Amino acid sequence: MIELKNVSRRFGDTVAVDGVNLTIETGEVCVLVGSSGCGKSTTLRMINRLLPHSAGEILVDGEDITTMNPEQLRLNMGYVIQGTGLFPHWTVARNIAMVPRLLNWPRERIDARVDELMTLLDLDPSAHANKYPQQLSGGQAQRVGVARALAADPNILLMDEPFGALDAITRENLQLEMLRIQKQVRKTTVFVTHDIDEALKLATRIAVMDQGRIIQHDTPENILRHPASDFVENLIGKQDRGLKLMSLRPVRDLMANHTEPRQSEPGEHVLREEDSIRLALSVMLWQDLRQVAVFNAQGQETGVITRERIIQEGV
Amino acid sequence: MRVWLPATLLASLLLVLSAGMPVLEPLFNWVQPGKQQVIYERESFLFLLQNHLMLVVVSAAVGTFVAVAGGIFVTRPFGRDFLPLVGQVASIGQTFPPVAVLALAVPVLGFGEAPILLALVLYGLLPILRNTLAGLEGINPAVREAALGMGMSPVQVLVRVELPLAGRVILAGIRTSVTINIATAAIGSTIGARTLGDPVIAGLVNGNTAYVLQGAILIGLLALTTDSLFEALERSWDRRLQSVGV
């Protein structure tokens, strides 16, 4: 758990972060979102003490971070940044092994861990372990960055616009990857982005920041339904809210289940239970259908979702 | 091993010529007719070579140490205030001729090895300092940020990340510095240091072109040897990074 109590940060006369109160529960993904210069990165960098805070208190698992050794504090916090910050003179494997080596893990344990993480992030160890960062694509490099942050199994993950420099397709893939990994490892995550869609997709709770203050701290659904101010309303896009809300809910919520799963030919682009209602609607509009079959992860047809129901209850 | 071949060949040639200069007497007789003595014999060439090298090595060692330490200091948070000043000194300092340093140092340090050592250290320091700064400042800030943010101590960041990344550029600075100083050290002969400049000065004073040539050839060969030695060093540095597949 991370608690920020009345935390401020001043650079000279300018106040970058102004009396922020924020509690991030264990295992939750808190996304700090706002335009550039709103203090979100500064807030993140105060949590691992890359920047000292000027006032207030930051507690990690109940302990004041200023009483802790900064290196010890950071070793227990994975850190992923926009430019990846991979070490160009080290191989991918050595990059991932960085924190375990600092912690003096035995060699075999490090090797096993590097293999495990590369597999987790969908990087083939035999193909990539001995490459250098400059030989990787942007998406691969950021996967390595995430693997490096997870290497010593820290309790906390800090991510500072990690996917900001990637193209749209790669970014989307990595976001899905993030969701999948987060399900497995359940790290307390603080994620900074300026992209509200990214925030809505990844967050369990979103903290909207403006001019160094937190304007609203709530679940994605509540942010969309009850924006606290005009600023938040503009950020989420006033008119676009209906579809954004639909993209938060899985098809599972509104489908009519069959009594038992049926075997049938799923075809190429099938709708799955965990896909969003927005996607279901889009499929129906495009193919001009009244309803679509829904499949589970094993490829069995488990139910149908109708256009009518989405229109009535989707939002 | 092939990268070391030119350096080895040049070094052998240098040694053979220093030891066996008298063999070339007929050649120098032809270059400088009408002189009784055409081979410089007041001091053995091997001794002069050794002394010359000693001056260069000592000044390079001191210069490298001071310049790298200084470069590291001004790129740390506590030394950043000095960065603009030191950066300017490193650039402007090189426009200052080494002879001027000698002229200023002799009254203080007297004749002999001390003033030329001082001049060599000061003069050789600048390219190394400039390259140390360029190397350290050239590192992608995200790399330093990640290293610190993931829990490396400032010393670990310096030793494991910054110096290895800046090393190639610093090495290039040392190369420039040493090569210049091999030529500059010869000037030391004008103020009583024993270097390969001795025969050159003696030749100029006595109007004996043969002496001048002998000194010049050896100084030139020494510079070439050292330069190809650094060339080989840099190549093997690059190769060490490439061998695993960059």
Coordinates of C-alpha atoms in Angstrom, one line a residue:
Chain A
M1 CA 0.0 0.0 0.0
I2 CA 1.2 3.5 -0.9
E3 CA -0.1 6.5 0.9
L4 CA 0.6 10.1 0.0
K5 CA -0.4 12.5 2.7
N6 CA -0.6 16.2 1.8
V7 CA 2.5 15.8 -0.4
S8 CA 3.9 18.9 -2.2
R9 CA 6.8 19.5 -4.4
R10 CA 8.2 22.9 -5.3
F11 CA 10.8 23.8 -7.9
G12 CA 11.9 27.2 -6.9
D13 CA 8.8 29.3 -6.9
T14 CA 6.6 27.0 -9.0
V15 CA 4.5 24.4 -7.2
A16 CA 4.6 21.2 -9.3
V17 CA 2.6 19.1 -6.9
D18 CA 0.3 20.8 -4.4
G19 CA -1.0 19.0 -1.3
V20 CA -1.7 15.6 -2.9
N21 CA -3.5 13.0 -0.9
L22 CA -3.7 9.6 -2.5
T23 CA -4.0 6.1 -1.2
I24 CA -3.1 3.2 -3.5
E25 CA -4.2 -0.2 -2.2
T26 CA -2.2 -3.3 -2.4
G27 CA -2.6 -5.0 -5.8
E28 CA -4.5 -2.2 -7.5
V29 CA -3.5 -0.3 -10.6
C30 CA -3.7 3.4 -10.0
V31 CA -3.3 5.5 -13.1
L32 CA -2.3 9.1 -12.8
V33 CA -3.7 10.9 -15.8
G34 CA -3.5 14.6 -16.9
S35 CA -1.9 16.9 -19.5
S36 CA 1.8 17.4 -19.5
G37 CA 3.1 19.5 -16.7
C38 CA 0.2 18.6 -14.3
G39 CA 2.6 17.0 -11.9
K40 CA 1.9 13.3 -12.5
S41 CA 5.4 12.3 -13.3
T42 CA 6.7 14.4 -10.4
T43 CA 4.3 12.6 -8.1
L44 CA 5.6 9.2 -9.4
R45 CA 9.2 10.1 -9.0
M46 CA 8.6 11.2 -5.4
I47 CA 7.4 7.7 -4.6
N48 CA 10.8 6.2 -5.3
R49 CA 12.6 9.3 -4.1
L50 CA 14.2 10.2 -7.4
L51 CA 12.8 13.5 -6.3
P52 CA 12.5 14.5 -2.7
H53 CA 9.1 15.9 -1.6
S54 CA 9.1 19.4 -0.2
A55 CA 6.3 18.8 2.2
G56 CA 4.0 16.0 3.4
E57 CA 4.5 12.4 4.0
I58 CA 4.8 9.3 1.7
L59 CA 4.3 5.9 3.3
V60 CA 5.0 2.6 1.7
D61 CA 3.3 -0.3 3.7
G62 CA 3.0 2.1 6.6
E63 CA 6.7 3.1 6.6
D64 CA 7.8 6.7 5.9
I65 CA 10.1 6.5 2.8
T66 CA 12.4 9.2 4.1
T67 CA 13.5 6.9 6.9
M68 CA 14.4 4.2 4.4
N69 CA 17.6 3.8 2.5
P70 CA 16.8 5.1 -1.1
E71 CA 18.5 2.1 -2.8
Q72 CA 16.7 -0.4 -0.7
L73 CA 13.4 1.4 -1.3
R74 CA 14.0 1.4 -5.1
L75 CA 15.1 -2.3 -5.2
N76 CA 11.6 -3.2 -4.1
M77 CA 10.0 -1.0 -6.8
G78 CA 10.1 -1.9 -10.4
Y79 CA 10.5 1.2 -12.5
V80 CA 9.6 1.4 -16.2
I81 CA 10.1 4.7 -18.1
Q82 CA 9.1 6.0 -21.5
G83 CA 12.5 5.8 -23.2
T84 CA 13.0 2.2 -21.8
G85 CA 16.4 3.2 -20.3
L86 CA 17.8 -0.1 -21.2
F87 CA 21.6 -0.4 -20.8
P88 CA 23.0 -0.3 -24.3
H89 CA 26.2 -2.1 -23.4
W90 CA 24.4 -5.1 -21.8
T91 CA 22.5 -7.9 -23.5
V92 CA 18.8 -8.3 -23.0
A93 CA 19.4 -11.1 -20.5
R94 CA 21.9 -9.0 -18.5
N95 CA 19.5 -6.0 -18.6
I96 CA 16.7 -8.1 -17.1
A97 CA 19.2 -9.6 -14.5
M98 CA 20.1 -6.2 -13.3
V99 CA 18.3 -6.1 -10.0
P100 CA 18.7 -9.8 -9.1
R101 CA 22.5 -9.2 -9.6
L102 CA 22.4 -6.2 -7.3
L103 CA 20.7 -8.4 -4.8
N104 CA 23.4 -11.1 -5.2
W105 CA 21.1 -13.9 -6.3
P106 CA 22.9 -17.1 -7.2
R107 CA 23.7 -17.5 -10.9
E108 CA 21.3 -20.4 -11.6
R109 CA 18.4 -18.6 -10.0
I110 CA 19.0 -15.5 -12.1
D111 CA 19.2 -17.5 -15.3
A112 CA 16.0 -19.3 -14.5
R113 CA 14.2 -16.0 -13.6
V114 CA 15.4 -14.3 -16.8
D115 CA 14.0 -17.2 -18.8
E116 CA 10.7 -17.2 -17.0
L117 CA 10.3 -13.4 -17.5
M118 CA 11.1 -13.5 -21.1
T119 CA 8.6 -16.2 -21.6
L120 CA 6.0 -14.3 -19.6
L121 CA 6.5 -11.2 -21.8
D122 CA 6.3 -13.3 -25.0
L123 CA 10.0 -12.9 -25.9
D124 CA 11.7 -16.0 -27.1
P125 CA 14.7 -16.5 -24.8
S126 CA 16.8 -18.4 -27.3
A127 CA 16.3 -15.7 -30.0
H128 CA 16.6 -12.6 -27.9
A129 CA 18.5 -13.2 -24.7
N130 CA 21.9 -12.4 -26.2
K131 CA 20.8 -9.5 -28.3
Y132 CA 21.6 -5.9 -27.5
P133 CA 18.8 -3.3 -26.9
Q134 CA 19.5 -1.5 -30.1
Q135 CA 18.8 -4.6 -32.1
L136 CA 15.2 -4.8 -30.7
S137 CA 12.1 -3.1 -32.1
G138 CA 10.4 -0.5 -29.9
G139 CA 7.8 -2.9 -28.6
Q140 CA 10.4 -5.6 -27.8
A141 CA 12.6 -3.1 -26.0
Q142 CA 9.7 -2.0 -23.8
R143 CA 8.8 -5.6 -23.1
V144 CA 12.4 -6.0 -21.9
G145 CA 11.9 -2.9 -19.8
V146 CA 8.9 -4.4 -18.1
A147 CA 10.7 -7.7 -17.6
R148 CA 13.6 -5.9 -16.0
A149 CA 11.2 -4.1 -13.7
L150 CA 9.6 -7.3 -12.6
A151 CA 12.8 -9.3 -12.3
A152 CA 13.2 -9.4 -8.5
D153 CA 9.5 -9.7 -8.0
P154 CA 9.0 -6.3 -6.3
N155 CA 5.8 -5.5 -4.5
I156 CA 5.4 -2.2 -6.4
L157 CA 5.6 -1.3 -10.0
L158 CA 6.1 2.3 -11.1
M159 CA 5.4 3.1 -14.8
D160 CA 6.1 6.5 -16.3
E161 CA 4.3 6.7 -19.7
P162 CA 5.9 3.4 -20.6
F163 CA 4.0 3.0 -23.9
G164 CA 4.0 6.7 -24.8
A165 CA 6.6 6.4 -27.6
L166 CA 5.2 3.3 -29.3
D167 CA 3.0 3.1 -32.3
A168 CA -0.7 2.5 -31.8
I169 CA -0.8 -1.2 -32.6
T170 CA 2.3 -2.0 -30.4
R171 CA 0.8 0.1 -27.6
E172 CA -2.5 -1.7 -27.7
N173 CA -0.7 -5.1 -27.7
L174 CA 1.4 -4.1 -24.7
Q175 CA -1.7 -2.8 -22.8
L176 CA -3.4 -6.2 -23.3
E177 CA -0.1 -7.8 -22.2
M178 CA -0.1 -5.6 -19.1
L179 CA -3.7 -6.6 -18.2
R180 CA -2.8 -10.3 -18.6
I181 CA 0.4 -10.0 -16.6
Q182 CA -1.3 -8.0 -13.9
K183 CA -3.9 -10.8 -13.5
Q184 CA -1.0 -13.2 -12.8
V185 CA 1.3 -11.1 -10.6
R186 CA -1.0 -8.6 -8.9
K187 CA 1.5 -5.8 -8.4
T188 CA 0.6 -2.5 -6.7
T189 CA 1.0 -0.4 -9.7
V190 CA 1.3 3.4 -10.2
F191 CA 1.0 4.2 -13.9
V192 CA 1.4 7.6 -15.4
T193 CA -0.1 8.5 -18.8
H194 CA -1.7 11.4 -20.6
D195 CA -3.9 9.1 -22.6
I196 CA -7.3 8.8 -21.0
D197 CA -8.2 5.7 -23.1
E198 CA -5.1 4.0 -21.8
A199 CA -6.1 5.0 -18.3
L200 CA -9.6 3.7 -18.7
K201 CA -8.3 0.4 -20.0
L202 CA -5.7 -0.4 -17.4
A203 CA -6.8 1.3 -14.2
T204 CA -8.7 -0.1 -11.2
R205 CA -8.7 3.5 -10.1
I206 CA -7.8 6.7 -11.9
A207 CA -6.5 9.9 -10.4
V208 CA -7.1 12.8 -12.6
M209 CA -4.5 15.5 -12.0
D210 CA -4.4 19.2 -13.1
Q211 CA -2.0 21.9 -12.0
G212 CA -0.4 19.8 -9.3
R213 CA -3.7 18.8 -7.6
I214 CA -5.8 15.6 -7.8
I215 CA -9.2 16.6 -9.2
Q216 CA -10.8 13.2 -9.0
H217 CA -9.8 9.8 -7.7
D218 CA -12.2 7.1 -8.6
T219 CA -12.9 3.9 -10.6
P220 CA -13.0 4.3 -14.4
E221 CA -16.7 3.8 -14.4
N222 CA -17.4 6.5 -11.9
I223 CA -15.1 8.9 -13.6
L224 CA -17.1 8.4 -16.8
R225 CA -20.5 8.6 -15.1
H226 CA -19.9 11.3 -12.6
P227 CA -17.0 13.5 -13.7
A228 CA -16.1 15.9 -10.8
S229 CA -15.5 19.0 -12.9
D230 CA -15.6 20.4 -16.4
F231 CA -11.9 19.6 -16.7
V232 CA -12.5 15.9 -16.1
E233 CA -15.5 16.0 -18.4
N234 CA -13.4 17.5 -21.2
L235 CA -10.6 15.0 -20.6
I236 CA -12.9 12.0 -21.0
G237 CA -14.7 13.5 -24.0
K238 CA -18.2 14.7 -23.2
Q239 CA -19.9 13.1 -26.2
D240 CA -17.9 9.9 -26.3
R241 CA -18.8 8.7 -22.9
G242 CA -21.4 6.2 -24.0
L243 CA -19.0 4.2 -26.0
K244 CA -16.3 4.5 -23.5
L245 CA -18.5 3.1 -20.8
M246 CA -19.4 0.2 -23.1
S247 CA -15.7 -0.5 -23.6
L248 CA -15.3 -1.0 -19.8
R249 CA -17.9 -3.8 -19.6
P250 CA -17.3 -7.3 -20.8
V251 CA -19.8 -9.1 -23.0
R252 CA -20.2 -11.6 -20.2
D253 CA -22.3 -9.1 -18.3
L254 CA -25.1 -8.8 -20.9
M255 CA -25.1 -12.1 -22.7
A256 CA -27.8 -14.7 -22.6
N257 CA -26.1 -17.9 -21.6
H258 CA -26.9 -21.2 -23.2
T259 CA -27.9 -23.9 -20.8
E260 CA -24.7 -25.7 -21.6
P261 CA -21.8 -24.8 -23.9
R262 CA -22.2 -25.9 -27.5
Q263 CA -19.6 -27.1 -29.9
S264 CA -19.7 -25.1 -33.0
E265 CA -17.4 -23.7 -35.6
P266 CA -16.1 -20.4 -34.1
G267 CA -14.8 -18.9 -37.4
E268 CA -12.0 -16.4 -37.6
H269 CA -13.1 -13.3 -35.8
V270 CA -15.2 -14.5 -32.9
L271 CA -16.5 -12.6 -30.0
R272 CA -15.2 -13.8 -26.6
E273 CA -16.8 -13.4 -23.2
E274 CA -14.1 -11.0 -22.0
D275 CA -14.3 -8.7 -25.1
S276 CA -16.0 -5.4 -24.5
I277 CA -19.7 -4.6 -25.3
R278 CA -18.4 -1.9 -27.5
L279 CA -16.7 -4.4 -29.7
A280 CA -19.9 -6.6 -29.8
L281 CA -21.9 -3.6 -30.9
S282 CA -19.3 -2.7 -33.5
V283 CA -19.4 -6.3 -34.9
M284 CA -23.2 -6.2 -35.1
L285 CA -23.3 -2.8 -36.8
W286 CA -20.7 -3.8 -39.3
Q287 CA -22.1 -7.2 -40.2
D288 CA -25.7 -6.0 -39.8
L289 CA -26.7 -8.6 -37.3
R290 CA -29.4 -8.6 -34.5
Q291 CA -27.3 -10.9 -32.3
V292 CA -23.9 -12.5 -32.1
A293 CA -22.7 -15.8 -30.6
V294 CA -20.2 -15.5 -27.8
F295 CA -17.4 -18.0 -27.2
N296 CA -15.3 -18.9 -24.2
A297 CA -11.6 -19.3 -24.1
Q298 CA -11.9 -23.0 -25.0
G299 CA -13.7 -22.1 -28.2
Q300 CA -17.1 -23.3 -27.1
E301 CA -20.2 -21.3 -27.8
T302 CA -21.5 -20.3 -24.4
G303 CA -24.3 -17.8 -25.3
V304 CA -25.5 -14.9 -27.5
I305 CA -25.7 -11.2 -27.1
T306 CA -28.4 -9.1 -28.7
R307 CA -28.3 -5.6 -30.1
E308 CA -31.5 -4.8 -28.3
R309 CA -30.1 -5.6 -24.9
I310 CA -26.9 -3.6 -25.6
I311 CA -29.0 -0.5 -26.5
Q312 CA -31.1 -0.9 -23.4
E313 CA -28.6 -1.8 -20.8
G314 CA -25.2 -1.2 -22.3
V315 CA -24.5 2.1 -20.5
Chain B
M1 CA 45.3 -10.7 -33.4
R2 CA 45.6 -8.9 -36.7
V3 CA 44.7 -5.5 -35.2
W4 CA 47.9 -5.5 -33.2
L5 CA 50.1 -6.2 -36.2
P6 CA 50.8 -2.6 -37.5
A7 CA 51.6 -1.5 -33.9
T8 CA 54.0 -4.4 -33.5
L9 CA 55.8 -3.8 -36.8
L10 CA 56.2 0.0 -36.1
A11 CA 57.5 -0.7 -32.6
S12 CA 60.1 -3.1 -33.9
L13 CA 61.2 -0.6 -36.6
L14 CA 61.5 2.1 -33.9
L15 CA 63.6 -0.1 -31.7
V16 CA 65.9 -1.4 -34.5
L17 CA 66.5 2.2 -35.8
S18 CA 67.2 3.5 -32.3
A19 CA 69.7 0.8 -31.7
G20 CA 71.2 0.6 -35.1
M21 CA 71.3 4.2 -36.4
P22 CA 75.1 4.0 -37.2
V23 CA 74.3 1.4 -39.9
L24 CA 72.7 4.2 -41.9
E25 CA 75.9 6.4 -41.8
P26 CA 76.4 6.2 -45.6
L27 CA 72.9 7.5 -46.2
F28 CA 73.3 10.4 -43.8
N29 CA 76.7 11.2 -45.4
W30 CA 74.9 11.6 -48.6
V31 CA 72.2 13.8 -47.0
Q32 CA 74.7 16.0 -45.2
P33 CA 78.0 16.0 -47.1
G34 CA 81.1 17.7 -45.7
K35 CA 80.5 16.9 -42.0
Q36 CA 82.9 14.7 -40.1
Q37 CA 80.2 13.4 -37.9
V38 CA 76.7 12.6 -39.2
I39 CA 75.5 10.2 -36.6
Y40 CA 74.4 11.8 -33.3
E41 CA 76.5 10.2 -30.6
R42 CA 76.3 12.5 -27.5
E43 CA 73.7 10.2 -26.1
S44 CA 72.4 6.8 -27.2
F45 CA 69.1 7.0 -29.1
L46 CA 67.8 4.2 -26.9
F47 CA 68.3 6.3 -23.8
L48 CA 66.6 9.3 -25.4
L49 CA 63.7 7.2 -26.5
Q50 CA 63.3 5.7 -23.0
N51 CA 63.4 9.2 -21.4
H52 CA 61.0 10.6 -24.0
L53 CA 58.6 7.8 -23.5
M54 CA 58.9 8.1 -19.7
L55 CA 57.9 11.8 -19.9
V56 CA 54.9 11.0 -22.1
V57 CA 53.7 8.1 -20.1
V58 CA 54.0 9.9 -16.8
S59 CA 52.2 13.0 -18.1
A60 CA 49.5 10.9 -19.8
A61 CA 48.9 8.9 -16.6
V62 CA 48.7 12.0 -14.4
G63 CA 46.7 13.9 -17.1
T64 CA 44.2 11.0 -17.5
F65 CA 43.7 10.6 -13.8
V66 CA 43.1 14.3 -13.3
A67 CA 41.0 14.8 -16.3
V68 CA 38.7 11.8 -15.8
A69 CA 38.4 12.6 -12.1
G70 CA 37.6 16.2 -13.0
G71 CA 35.1 15.2 -15.7
I72 CA 33.4 12.9 -13.2
F73 CA 33.3 15.5 -10.5
V74 CA 31.6 18.2 -12.7
T75 CA 29.0 15.8 -14.0
R76 CA 27.9 14.7 -10.4
P77 CA 25.0 16.6 -8.8
F78 CA 27.3 18.3 -6.3
G79 CA 29.8 19.4 -8.9
R80 CA 27.4 20.5 -11.6
D81 CA 27.9 24.2 -10.8
F82 CA 31.4 23.9 -12.2
L83 CA 30.5 22.2 -15.4
P84 CA 30.2 25.3 -17.6
L85 CA 33.5 26.7 -16.3
V86 CA 35.4 23.5 -16.7
G87 CA 33.9 22.9 -20.1
Q88 CA 35.1 26.3 -21.3
V89 CA 38.6 25.8 -19.8
A90 CA 38.9 22.5 -21.6
S91 CA 38.0 24.1 -24.9
I92 CA 39.9 27.4 -24.6
G93 CA 42.9 25.8 -23.0
Q94 CA 43.8 24.1 -26.2
T95 CA 44.3 27.3 -28.0
F96 CA 47.2 28.1 -25.6
P97 CA 50.5 27.0 -27.1
P98 CA 52.6 24.5 -25.1
V99 CA 55.7 26.7 -25.6
A100 CA 54.0 29.4 -23.6
V101 CA 53.5 27.0 -20.7
L102 CA 57.2 26.2 -20.9
A103 CA 58.2 29.8 -20.9
L104 CA 56.0 30.5 -17.9
A105 CA 57.1 27.3 -16.0
V106 CA 60.9 27.6 -16.3
P107 CA 61.2 30.6 -14.0
V108 CA 59.3 28.7 -11.3
L109 CA 60.5 25.2 -11.8
G110 CA 63.9 25.7 -13.3
F111 CA 65.4 23.8 -16.2
G112 CA 65.1 20.0 -16.8
E113 CA 62.3 17.6 -16.7
A114 CA 59.9 19.3 -14.3
P115 CA 58.7 22.2 -16.4
I116 CA 58.1 20.0 -19.5
L117 CA 56.3 17.5 -17.4
L118 CA 54.0 20.3 -16.1
A119 CA 53.4 21.5 -19.7
L120 CA 52.7 18.0 -20.9
V121 CA 50.3 17.3 -18.1
L122 CA 48.4 20.6 -18.5
Y123 CA 48.3 20.4 -22.3
G124 CA 47.5 16.6 -22.4
L125 CA 44.7 17.0 -19.9
L126 CA 42.5 19.1 -22.1
P127 CA 41.6 16.6 -24.8
I128 CA 40.9 13.9 -22.2
L129 CA 38.8 16.3 -20.1
R130 CA 36.8 17.4 -23.2
N131 CA 36.2 13.8 -24.2
T132 CA 35.3 12.7 -20.7
L133 CA 32.7 15.4 -20.6
A134 CA 31.4 14.5 -24.0
G135 CA 31.3 10.8 -23.2
L136 CA 29.5 11.3 -19.9
E137 CA 27.1 14.0 -21.1
G138 CA 26.4 11.9 -24.2
I139 CA 24.8 9.1 -22.3
N140 CA 21.0 8.9 -22.8
P141 CA 19.5 10.5 -19.6
A142 CA 16.9 7.7 -19.5
V143 CA 19.6 5.2 -19.0
R144 CA 20.9 7.0 -15.9
E145 CA 17.4 7.6 -14.7
A146 CA 16.6 3.9 -15.0
A147 CA 19.8 2.8 -13.3
L148 CA 19.1 5.1 -10.3
G149 CA 15.4 4.3 -10.3
M150 CA 16.0 0.6 -10.2
G151 CA 18.2 0.8 -7.1
M152 CA 21.8 1.3 -8.2
S153 CA 23.8 3.5 -5.9
P154 CA 25.4 6.6 -7.5
V155 CA 28.8 4.8 -7.4
Q156 CA 27.3 1.7 -9.1
V157 CA 25.7 3.9 -11.8
L158 CA 29.1 5.5 -12.4
V159 CA 31.2 2.3 -12.5
R160 CA 28.8 -0.1 -14.1
V161 CA 26.9 2.1 -16.5
E162 CA 28.4 5.6 -17.1
L163 CA 32.2 4.7 -17.4
P164 CA 31.7 1.7 -19.7
L165 CA 29.4 3.7 -21.9
A166 CA 31.7 6.7 -22.0
G167 CA 34.9 4.7 -22.1
R168 CA 35.3 4.6 -25.9
V169 CA 35.1 8.4 -26.1
I170 CA 37.5 8.8 -23.2
L171 CA 40.0 6.4 -24.8
A172 CA 39.8 8.5 -28.0
G173 CA 40.7 11.6 -25.9
I174 CA 43.7 9.8 -24.4
R175 CA 44.8 8.9 -27.9
T176 CA 44.7 12.5 -29.1
S177 CA 46.4 13.7 -25.9
V178 CA 49.3 11.2 -26.1
T179 CA 49.9 11.7 -29.8
I180 CA 50.1 15.4 -29.4
N181 CA 52.4 15.1 -26.3
I182 CA 54.9 12.9 -28.1
A183 CA 55.5 15.8 -30.4
T184 CA 55.3 18.4 -27.7
A185 CA 57.8 16.5 -25.4
A186 CA 60.5 17.1 -28.0
I187 CA 60.4 20.8 -27.2
G188 CA 61.6 19.9 -23.7
S189 CA 65.1 19.6 -25.2
T190 CA 65.2 23.4 -25.4
I191 CA 65.0 23.6 -21.6
G192 CA 67.3 20.8 -20.7
A193 CA 65.1 17.7 -20.6
R194 CA 66.6 14.7 -22.3
T195 CA 64.3 13.7 -25.2
L196 CA 64.4 12.7 -28.8
G197 CA 64.3 16.4 -29.4
D198 CA 68.0 16.6 -28.4
P199 CA 69.4 15.6 -31.8
V200 CA 66.9 17.9 -33.5
I201 CA 68.0 20.9 -31.4
A202 CA 71.7 20.0 -31.8
G203 CA 71.3 19.6 -35.6
L204 CA 69.6 23.0 -35.8
V205 CA 72.3 24.7 -33.8
N206 CA 75.2 23.1 -35.7
G207 CA 73.5 23.3 -39.1
N208 CA 73.6 19.4 -39.3
T209 CA 70.5 18.2 -41.2
A210 CA 71.5 14.6 -40.5
Y211 CA 71.0 15.1 -36.8
V212 CA 67.6 16.8 -37.3
L213 CA 66.5 14.0 -39.5
Q214 CA 67.5 11.3 -37.1
G215 CA 65.5 12.9 -34.2
A216 CA 62.6 13.7 -36.5
I217 CA 62.4 10.1 -37.8
L218 CA 62.4 8.6 -34.4
I219 CA 59.8 11.0 -33.0
G220 CA 57.6 10.4 -36.0
L221 CA 57.9 6.7 -35.6
L222 CA 57.2 6.9 -31.9
A223 CA 54.0 8.9 -32.7
L224 CA 52.9 6.4 -35.4
T225 CA 53.6 3.4 -33.1
T226 CA 51.6 4.9 -30.3
D227 CA 48.7 5.9 -32.5
S228 CA 48.4 2.5 -34.1
L229 CA 48.6 1.0 -30.6
F230 CA 45.5 3.1 -29.7
E231 CA 43.9 2.2 -33.0
A232 CA 44.3 -1.4 -32.1
L233 CA 43.0 -0.8 -28.6
E234 CA 39.9 1.0 -29.9
R235 CA 39.2 -1.8 -32.4
S236 CA 39.4 -4.5 -29.8
W237 CA 37.1 -2.4 -27.6
D238 CA 34.6 -2.2 -30.3
R239 CA 35.0 -5.9 -31.1
R240 CA 34.5 -6.9 -27.5
L241 CA 31.0 -5.3 -27.8
Q242 CA 30.4 -6.7 -31.2
S243 CA 31.6 -10.2 -30.6
V244 CA 28.3 -11.0 -28.9
G245 CA 26.4 -9.6 -31.8
V246 CA 25.9 -5.8 -31.9

